[in-house]
Tab-separated table of C-alpha atoms in Angstrom:
chain	number	residue	atom	x	y	z
Q	1	UNK	CA	-45.912	5.765	25.255
Q	2	UNK	CA	-43.799	2.461	23.687
Q	3	UNK	CA	-44.382	-0.371	21.297
Q	4	UNK	CA	-45.435	-2.484	24.422
Q	5	UNK	CA	-48.127	0.048	25.445
Q	6	UNK	CA	-49.076	0.126	21.558
Q	7	UNK	CA	-49.622	-3.682	21.594
Q	8	UNK	CA	-51.956	-3.843	24.639
Q	9	UNK	CA	-54.292	-1.073	23.252
Q	10	UNK	CA	-54.762	-2.795	20.182
Q	11	UNK	CA	-54.808	-6.450	22.223
Q	12	UNK	CA	-52.060	-7.880	19.981
Q	13	UNK	CA	-48.698	-8.885	20.622
Q	14	UNK	CA	-45.203	-6.555	20.689
Q	15	UNK	CA	-43.922	-8.782	17.818
Q	16	UNK	CA	-47.349	-8.181	15.791
Q	17	UNK	CA	-47.185	-4.264	16.549
Q	18	UNK	CA	-43.496	-4.737	15.045
Q	19	UNK	CA	-44.083	-6.561	11.703
Q	20	UNK	CA	-46.762	-3.979	10.848
Q	21	UNK	CA	-44.303	-1.167	11.598
Q	22	UNK	CA	-41.881	-2.897	9.477
Q	23	UNK	CA	-44.284	-3.883	6.931
Q	24	UNK	CA	-44.219	-7.482	7.321
Q	25	UNK	CA	-46.937	-9.304	4.937
Q	26	UNK	CA	-48.009	-11.861	7.349
Q	27	UNK	CA	-51.045	-9.845	9.412
Q	28	UNK	CA	-54.124	-9.384	8.520
Q	29	UNK	CA	-55.621	-5.904	7.148
Q	30	UNK	CA	-58.201	-5.402	9.902
Q	31	UNK	CA	-55.445	-6.118	12.435
Q	32	UNK	CA	-52.970	-3.839	10.320
Q	33	UNK	CA	-55.630	-0.690	10.805
Q	34	UNK	CA	-56.242	-1.150	14.394
Q	35	UNK	CA	-52.729	-0.874	15.223
Q	36	UNK	CA	-51.853	1.825	12.453
Q	37	UNK	CA	-54.790	3.986	13.625
Q	38	UNK	CA	-53.537	3.545	17.458
Q	39	UNK	CA	-50.229	4.615	16.333
Q	40	UNK	CA	-51.731	7.870	14.789
Q	41	UNK	CA	-53.739	9.003	17.321
Q	42	UNK	CA	-50.951	8.647	19.847
Q	43	UNK	CA	-48.491	9.863	17.778
Q	44	UNK	CA	-45.758	7.144	18.920
Q	45	UNK	CA	-42.568	7.212	17.087
Q	46	UNK	CA	-40.946	3.980	17.551
Q	47	UNK	CA	-36.843	4.605	19.073
Q	48	UNK	CA	-33.605	3.513	17.256
Q	49	UNK	CA	-33.258	1.156	19.721
Q	50	UNK	CA	-36.756	-0.310	18.941
Q	51	UNK	CA	-36.201	-0.372	15.289
Q	52	UNK	CA	-32.747	-2.139	16.035
Q	53	UNK	CA	-34.501	-5.038	17.867
Q	54	UNK	CA	-37.072	-5.339	15.229
Q	55	UNK	CA	-35.375	-4.966	11.967
Q	56	UNK	CA	-31.730	-6.378	13.165
Q	57	UNK	CA	-29.854	-3.354	11.713
Q	58	UNK	CA	-29.066	-0.154	13.393
Q	59	UNK	CA	-28.245	1.597	10.054
Q	60	UNK	CA	-24.763	1.986	12.054
Q	61	UNK	CA	-21.491	2.073	10.575
Q	62	UNK	CA	-18.145	1.649	12.623
Q	63	UNK	CA	-15.101	3.426	11.631
Q	64	UNK	CA	-11.650	2.057	13.133
Q	65	UNK	CA	-8.365	3.835	13.039
Q	66	UNK	CA	-6.604	0.304	13.617
Q	67	UNK	CA	-3.168	0.016	14.837
Q	68	UNK	CA	-1.101	1.522	17.898
Q	69	UNK	CA	0.193	3.950	15.658
Q	70	UNK	CA	-2.916	5.331	13.658
Q	71	UNK	CA	-3.275	8.451	11.599
Q	72	UNK	CA	-6.777	9.190	13.647
Q	73	UNK	CA	-8.136	12.802	11.912
Q	74	UNK	CA	-4.656	14.018	11.197
Q	75	UNK	CA	-3.730	12.891	8.015
Q	76	UNK	CA	-5.141	14.853	5.067
Q	77	UNK	CA	-5.144	11.899	2.847
Q	78	UNK	CA	-7.376	9.573	4.971
Q	79	UNK	CA	-9.728	12.369	5.800
Q	80	UNK	CA	-10.413	12.879	2.150
Q	81	UNK	CA	-11.234	9.160	1.352
Q	82	UNK	CA	-13.351	9.292	4.950
Q	83	UNK	CA	-15.084	12.318	3.827
Q	84	UNK	CA	-15.681	10.712	0.662
Q	85	UNK	CA	-17.012	7.496	2.485
Q	86	UNK	CA	-19.074	9.522	4.867
Q	87	UNK	CA	-21.166	11.355	2.503
Q	88	UNK	CA	-22.016	8.238	0.332
Q	89	UNK	CA	-23.039	6.148	3.431
Q	90	UNK	CA	-25.172	8.739	3.938
Q	91	UNK	CA	-27.073	8.735	0.569
Q	92	UNK	CA	-27.389	5.074	1.525
Q	93	UNK	CA	-29.215	6.079	4.641
Q	94	UNK	CA	-26.281	5.194	7.025
Q	95	UNK	CA	-24.566	6.876	9.916
Q	96	UNK	CA	-21.047	6.752	11.350
Q	97	UNK	CA	-19.744	6.160	14.793
Q	98	UNK	CA	-15.689	6.270	15.750
Q	99	UNK	CA	-14.333	3.929	17.675
Q	100	UNK	CA	-11.209	4.825	19.662
Q	101	UNK	CA	-8.529	1.956	20.019
Q	102	UNK	CA	-8.605	2.270	23.803
Q	103	UNK	CA	-9.852	-0.538	26.017
Q	104	UNK	CA	-13.526	-0.931	26.216
Q	105	UNK	CA	-15.755	-1.820	29.282
Q	106	UNK	CA	-13.927	-4.886	30.990
Q	107	UNK	CA	-11.478	-5.029	28.721
Q	108	UNK	CA	-13.201	-5.507	25.360
Q	109	UNK	CA	-11.951	-5.164	22.156
Q	110	UNK	CA	-13.174	-4.017	18.572
Q	111	UNK	CA	-15.775	-7.011	18.107
Q	112	UNK	CA	-17.396	-6.641	21.370
Q	113	UNK	CA	-17.865	-2.715	20.789
Q	114	UNK	CA	-19.376	-3.545	17.315
Q	115	UNK	CA	-22.208	-6.227	18.863
Q	116	UNK	CA	-22.912	-3.518	21.792
Q	117	UNK	CA	-23.649	-0.854	19.372
Q	118	UNK	CA	-25.255	-3.161	16.918
Q	119	UNK	CA	-23.245	-1.801	13.887
Q	120	UNK	CA	-23.971	-3.389	10.419
Q	121	UNK	CA	-20.662	-2.924	9.272
Q	122	UNK	CA	-17.274	-1.057	9.543
Q	123	UNK	CA	-14.463	0.316	7.800
Q	124	UNK	CA	-11.142	0.098	9.241
Q	125	UNK	CA	-8.459	2.492	8.550
Q	126	UNK	CA	-4.649	1.306	7.991
Q	127	UNK	CA	-1.999	2.119	10.680
Q	128	UNK	CA	0.944	0.622	12.260
Q	129	UNK	CA	1.544	-1.976	14.452
Q	130	UNK	CA	-1.839	-3.786	14.166
Q	131	UNK	CA	-3.544	-5.344	16.937
Q	132	UNK	CA	-4.711	-8.718	16.933
Q	133	UNK	CA	-8.359	-7.215	17.657
Q	134	UNK	CA	-8.367	-6.153	14.169
Q	135	UNK	CA	-7.641	-9.895	12.741
Q	136	UNK	CA	-10.621	-11.080	15.191
Q	137	UNK	CA	-13.088	-8.578	13.879
Q	138	UNK	CA	-11.607	-9.481	9.933
Q	139	UNK	CA	-12.507	-13.043	10.967
Q	140	UNK	CA	-15.757	-12.718	12.326
Q	141	UNK	CA	-19.485	-12.293	10.929
Q	142	UNK	CA	-19.466	-8.215	10.753
Q	143	UNK	CA	-18.936	-7.099	7.243
Q	144	UNK	CA	-15.468	-4.790	7.033
Q	145	UNK	CA	-13.942	-2.738	4.111
Q	146	UNK	CA	-10.253	-1.912	4.961
Q	147	UNK	CA	-8.739	1.066	3.346
Q	148	UNK	CA	-5.281	0.713	2.476
Q	149	UNK	CA	-5.455	-2.513	4.403
Q	150	UNK	CA	-5.920	-5.958	3.430
Q	151	UNK	CA	-8.648	-8.025	4.772
Q	152	UNK	CA	-9.462	-11.335	4.134
Q	153	UNK	CA	-12.310	-12.451	6.289
Q	154	UNK	CA	-15.240	-14.157	4.506
Q	155	UNK	CA	-17.176	-10.808	5.004
Q	156	UNK	CA	-14.361	-8.327	4.390
Q	157	UNK	CA	-13.021	-6.798	1.683
Q	158	UNK	CA	-10.708	-3.938	0.755
Q	159	UNK	CA	-9.866	-0.974	-1.319
Q	160	UNK	CA	-6.088	0.625	-2.155
Q	161	UNK	CA	-4.170	2.182	-4.874
Q	162	UNK	CA	-1.983	0.010	-6.767
Q	163	UNK	CA	1.447	0.808	-5.206
Q	164	UNK	CA	3.466	-0.977	-7.903
Q	165	UNK	CA	1.911	1.225	-10.405
Q	166	UNK	CA	2.712	4.322	-7.992
Q	167	UNK	CA	6.488	3.492	-7.602
Q	168	UNK	CA	6.549	2.781	-11.457
Q	169	UNK	CA	5.225	6.187	-12.268
Q	170	UNK	CA	7.981	7.675	-10.402
Q	171	UNK	CA	10.989	5.994	-11.631
Q	172	UNK	CA	9.927	6.479	-15.297
Q	173	UNK	CA	9.498	10.074	-14.519
Q	174	UNK	CA	12.663	10.232	-12.987
Q	175	UNK	CA	14.384	7.948	-15.986
Q	176	UNK	CA	12.944	10.508	-18.217
Q	177	UNK	CA	14.442	13.374	-16.600
Q	178	UNK	CA	17.971	11.995	-16.596
Q	179	UNK	CA	17.941	11.144	-13.067
Q	180	UNK	CA	20.170	7.818	-12.345
Q	181	UNK	CA	20.836	7.969	-8.522
Q	182	UNK	CA	17.379	7.243	-6.595
Q	183	UNK	CA	16.868	7.359	-2.785
Q	184	UNK	CA	13.643	6.386	-0.989
Q	185	UNK	CA	12.038	7.440	2.256
Q	186	UNK	CA	9.672	5.288	3.459
Q	187	UNK	CA	7.510	5.021	6.795
Q	188	UNK	CA	8.491	2.342	9.318
Q	189	UNK	CA	9.746	-1.086	8.501
Q	190	UNK	CA	6.892	-3.037	9.545
Q	191	UNK	CA	4.695	-0.623	7.229
Q	192	UNK	CA	2.698	-2.933	4.637
Q	193	UNK	CA	1.829	0.031	2.352
Q	194	UNK	CA	5.222	1.787	2.905
Q	195	UNK	CA	6.686	-1.747	1.895
Q	196	UNK	CA	4.578	-2.110	-1.102
Q	197	UNK	CA	5.854	1.266	-2.126
Q	198	UNK	CA	9.485	0.119	-1.808
Q	199	UNK	CA	9.129	-3.016	-3.485
Q	200	UNK	CA	7.455	-1.558	-6.051
Q	201	UNK	CA	10.355	1.018	-6.515
Q	202	UNK	CA	12.937	-1.271	-6.373
Q	203	UNK	CA	11.461	-3.539	-8.572
Q	204	UNK	CA	10.940	-0.654	-10.999
Q	205	UNK	CA	14.873	0.403	-10.804
Q	206	UNK	CA	15.940	-3.344	-11.345
Q	207	UNK	CA	13.542	-2.736	-14.641
Q	208	UNK	CA	15.276	0.380	-15.846
Q	209	UNK	CA	18.430	-1.315	-15.404
Q	210	UNK	CA	19.634	0.836	-12.833
Q	211	UNK	CA	21.279	0.217	-9.624
Q	212	UNK	CA	19.897	0.731	-6.192
Q	213	UNK	CA	22.184	1.954	-3.430
Q	214	UNK	CA	20.675	0.624	-0.084
Q	215	UNK	CA	22.473	3.812	1.923
Q	216	UNK	CA	19.917	6.157	0.058
Q	217	UNK	CA	16.913	3.865	1.254
Q	218	UNK	CA	16.084	5.416	4.717
Q	219	UNK	CA	13.223	5.131	6.985
Q	220	UNK	CA	11.044	7.262	9.417
Q	221	UNK	CA	8.798	6.547	12.178
Q	222	UNK	CA	5.620	7.360	10.605
Q	223	UNK	CA	4.059	8.881	7.227
Q	224	UNK	CA	4.579	12.601	8.911
Q	225	UNK	CA	6.305	15.463	7.831
Q	226	UNK	CA	8.775	15.008	11.064
Q	227	UNK	CA	9.579	11.273	9.417
Q	228	UNK	CA	10.721	12.956	6.339
Q	229	UNK	CA	12.456	15.558	7.659
Q	230	UNK	CA	14.930	13.537	10.060
Q	231	UNK	CA	15.325	11.190	7.208
Q	232	UNK	CA	16.372	13.642	4.526
Q	233	UNK	CA	18.702	14.879	7.542
Q	234	UNK	CA	20.498	11.629	7.766
Q	235	UNK	CA	20.975	11.522	3.884
Q	236	UNK	CA	22.715	14.869	3.809
Q	237	UNK	CA	24.920	13.996	7.029
Q	238	UNK	CA	26.329	10.961	4.952
Q	239	UNK	CA	27.527	13.327	2.480
Q	240	UNK	CA	26.141	11.404	-0.440
Q	241	UNK	CA	23.028	12.275	-1.474
Q	242	UNK	CA	21.208	10.887	-4.690
Q	243	UNK	CA	19.826	12.912	-7.232
Q	244	UNK	CA	16.082	12.280	-6.684
Q	245	UNK	CA	14.189	10.802	-4.140
Q	246	UNK	CA	10.583	9.344	-3.656
Q	247	UNK	CA	8.784	9.660	-0.675
Q	248	UNK	CA	6.349	7.365	0.209
Q	249	UNK	CA	3.721	10.110	1.251
Q	250	UNK	CA	3.226	13.605	0.404
Q	251	UNK	CA	3.858	14.747	4.320
Q	252	UNK	CA	7.350	12.593	4.445
Q	253	UNK	CA	8.321	14.743	1.063
Q	254	UNK	CA	7.377	18.065	2.229
Q	255	UNK	CA	9.576	17.021	5.654
Q	256	UNK	CA	12.434	16.092	3.414
Q	257	UNK	CA	12.164	19.496	1.034
Q	258	UNK	CA	12.317	21.339	4.416
Q	259	UNK	CA	15.524	19.439	5.636
Q	260	UNK	CA	17.352	20.510	2.498
Q	261	UNK	CA	16.078	23.821	2.108
Q	262	UNK	CA	17.853	24.175	5.896
Q	263	UNK	CA	20.965	23.303	4.474
Q	264	UNK	CA	21.246	25.237	1.456
Q	265	UNK	CA	20.161	22.954	-1.100
Q	266	UNK	CA	17.812	23.759	-3.620
Q	267	UNK	CA	14.981	21.358	-4.880
Q	268	UNK	CA	15.241	20.424	-7.990
Q	269	UNK	CA	18.267	21.518	-8.763
Q	270	UNK	CA	20.663	19.501	-6.530
Q	271	UNK	CA	18.066	16.764	-5.466
Q	272	UNK	CA	14.349	16.264	-7.210
Q	273	UNK	CA	11.575	15.138	-5.145
Q	274	UNK	CA	8.300	13.121	-5.799
Q	275	UNK	CA	5.907	12.504	-2.965
Q	276	UNK	CA	2.385	10.353	-2.725
Q	277	UNK	CA	-1.036	10.691	-1.972
Q	278	UNK	CA	-1.487	14.611	-3.796
Q	279	UNK	CA	-2.803	16.342	-0.326
Q	280	UNK	CA	-4.111	20.031	-1.237
Q	281	UNK	CA	-0.795	21.009	0.606
Q	282	UNK	CA	1.108	19.977	-2.436
Q	283	UNK	CA	-0.189	22.798	-4.156
Q	284	UNK	CA	0.787	25.815	-1.987
Q	285	UNK	CA	4.085	24.618	-0.967
Q	286	UNK	CA	7.666	26.135	-2.005
Q	287	UNK	CA	8.200	24.574	-4.377
Q	288	UNK	CA	5.016	22.762	-5.198
Q	289	UNK	CA	5.197	19.418	-4.694
Q	290	UNK	CA	5.141	16.675	-7.801
Q	291	UNK	CA	3.556	13.618	-6.541
Q	292	UNK	CA	1.240	10.346	-7.225
Q	293	UNK	CA	-2.213	11.419	-7.060
Q	294	UNK	CA	-4.388	8.363	-5.268
Q	295	UNK	CA	-8.244	9.024	-6.350
Q	296	UNK	CA	-9.542	9.781	-2.689
Q	297	UNK	CA	-13.045	10.211	-3.697
Q	298	UNK	CA	-13.104	7.128	-5.571
Q	299	UNK	CA	-11.694	5.050	-2.895
Q	300	UNK	CA	-14.226	6.396	-0.285
Q	301	UNK	CA	-17.014	5.655	-3.048
Q	302	UNK	CA	-15.712	2.410	-3.707
Q	303	UNK	CA	-15.279	1.440	-0.180
Q	304	UNK	CA	-18.819	2.711	0.524
Q	305	UNK	CA	-20.693	0.888	-1.746
Q	306	UNK	CA	-18.580	-2.780	-0.931
Q	307	UNK	CA	-19.679	-2.593	2.639
Q	308	UNK	CA	-22.944	-1.663	1.721
Q	309	UNK	CA	-23.221	-4.607	-0.679
Q	310	UNK	CA	-21.653	-6.767	2.062
Q	311	UNK	CA	-24.217	-5.689	4.826
Q	312	UNK	CA	-26.815	-6.640	2.560
Q	313	UNK	CA	-25.162	-10.034	1.375
Q	314	UNK	CA	-25.043	-8.645	-2.296
Q	315	UNK	CA	-21.323	-9.672	-2.338
Q	316	UNK	CA	-18.898	-12.016	-0.858
Q	317	UNK	CA	-16.492	-9.369	-0.630
Q	318	UNK	CA	-13.385	-8.903	-2.446
Q	319	UNK	CA	-10.750	-6.166	-3.814
Q	320	UNK	CA	-10.477	-2.922	-5.485
Q	321	UNK	CA	-7.179	-1.405	-6.858
Q	322	UNK	CA	-7.388	2.377	-7.896
Q	323	UNK	CA	-5.293	3.464	-10.708
Q	324	UNK	CA	-3.263	6.445	-9.595
Q	325	UNK	CA	-1.877	9.157	-11.748
Q	326	UNK	CA	1.218	11.566	-11.834
Q	327	UNK	CA	1.041	14.930	-11.003
Q	328	UNK	CA	3.920	17.401	-12.251
Q	329	UNK	CA	4.481	20.677	-10.665
Q	330	UNK	CA	8.071	22.198	-9.494
Q	331	UNK	CA	9.583	19.323	-6.727
Q	332	UNK	CA	11.155	17.462	-9.624
Q	333	UNK	CA	11.094	19.770	-12.808
Q	334	UNK	CA	10.358	18.554	-15.993
Q	335	UNK	CA	13.972	19.031	-18.252
Q	336	UNK	CA	12.401	17.332	-21.354
Q	337	UNK	CA	10.495	19.241	-24.062
Q	338	UNK	CA	8.274	16.278	-24.868
Q	339	UNK	CA	7.806	15.353	-20.919
Q	340	UNK	CA	4.120	17.552	-21.035
Q	341	UNK	CA	3.078	17.665	-17.041
Q	342	UNK	CA	-0.178	16.884	-15.857
Q	343	UNK	CA	-1.196	20.406	-13.811
Q	344	UNK	CA	-3.160	20.478	-10.958
């Protein structure tokens, strides 16, 4: 049984049956009753593809892990944001479909895949070495929300934490603990998020009247633990270590801690460490990791509501910047009595 057969049995057009199923008002009550009786008698249930054709909506949201180097399901920060996003989109009546960044049929791109699956909108998770296909999707008519990725299209928006405030909180905490020799571990030189955090860090250092030493600013290949480990080992090999290091992610920080411990150096006594994200592992490492908490649940919920409004023409895009919070644990210590730690 299909919609065409229902139309034949009722003696009406397919479009009339579609209108009745979707509660359009321009159908007579007599015709509506006849069609609904046939639907009830036959037990007909419209398929999702039929509903999509009838309403022009699939209630599907595309999820894209952007960039040639992307986080996929391996970065705990983005997994928590995406879980929050998924739950909120479910409440709003949408399901998720995940796109890989491998080539599609006939070398198609993200935009063609979105058209193929009739998605109502997309959430795009930031990565490194962004594909041109992301810019094309951003410029299209398909509503898109970026997470840690600035999108500027007419049907786009984005959410991210305030990266300058993140860096400022780190420098202020180091300063109050008496640290003046400050280093930084970031991701690749073309990482927008890492660069924002580094720029904020440099600005905050200057704001406190401290001198920045470029030798103490090193970068890895990504935001993951092995890159933090390699970056810290390069600092150790130089024979000139800063007293405190800000790592652009918790995983980079955990890699740095591992490198220091292997060389017999103590954290925070020899080098204090602060990470960024506040992933769950921070509470259970030795020492526990001081970090900047990004409000992952709020980022996910905001992304969902912003995308919903774009899909339903209730907004024109825009951006939300979420305030971070300093979480003091053991890896940077708290040497001042008046400096009350926020424990989690």
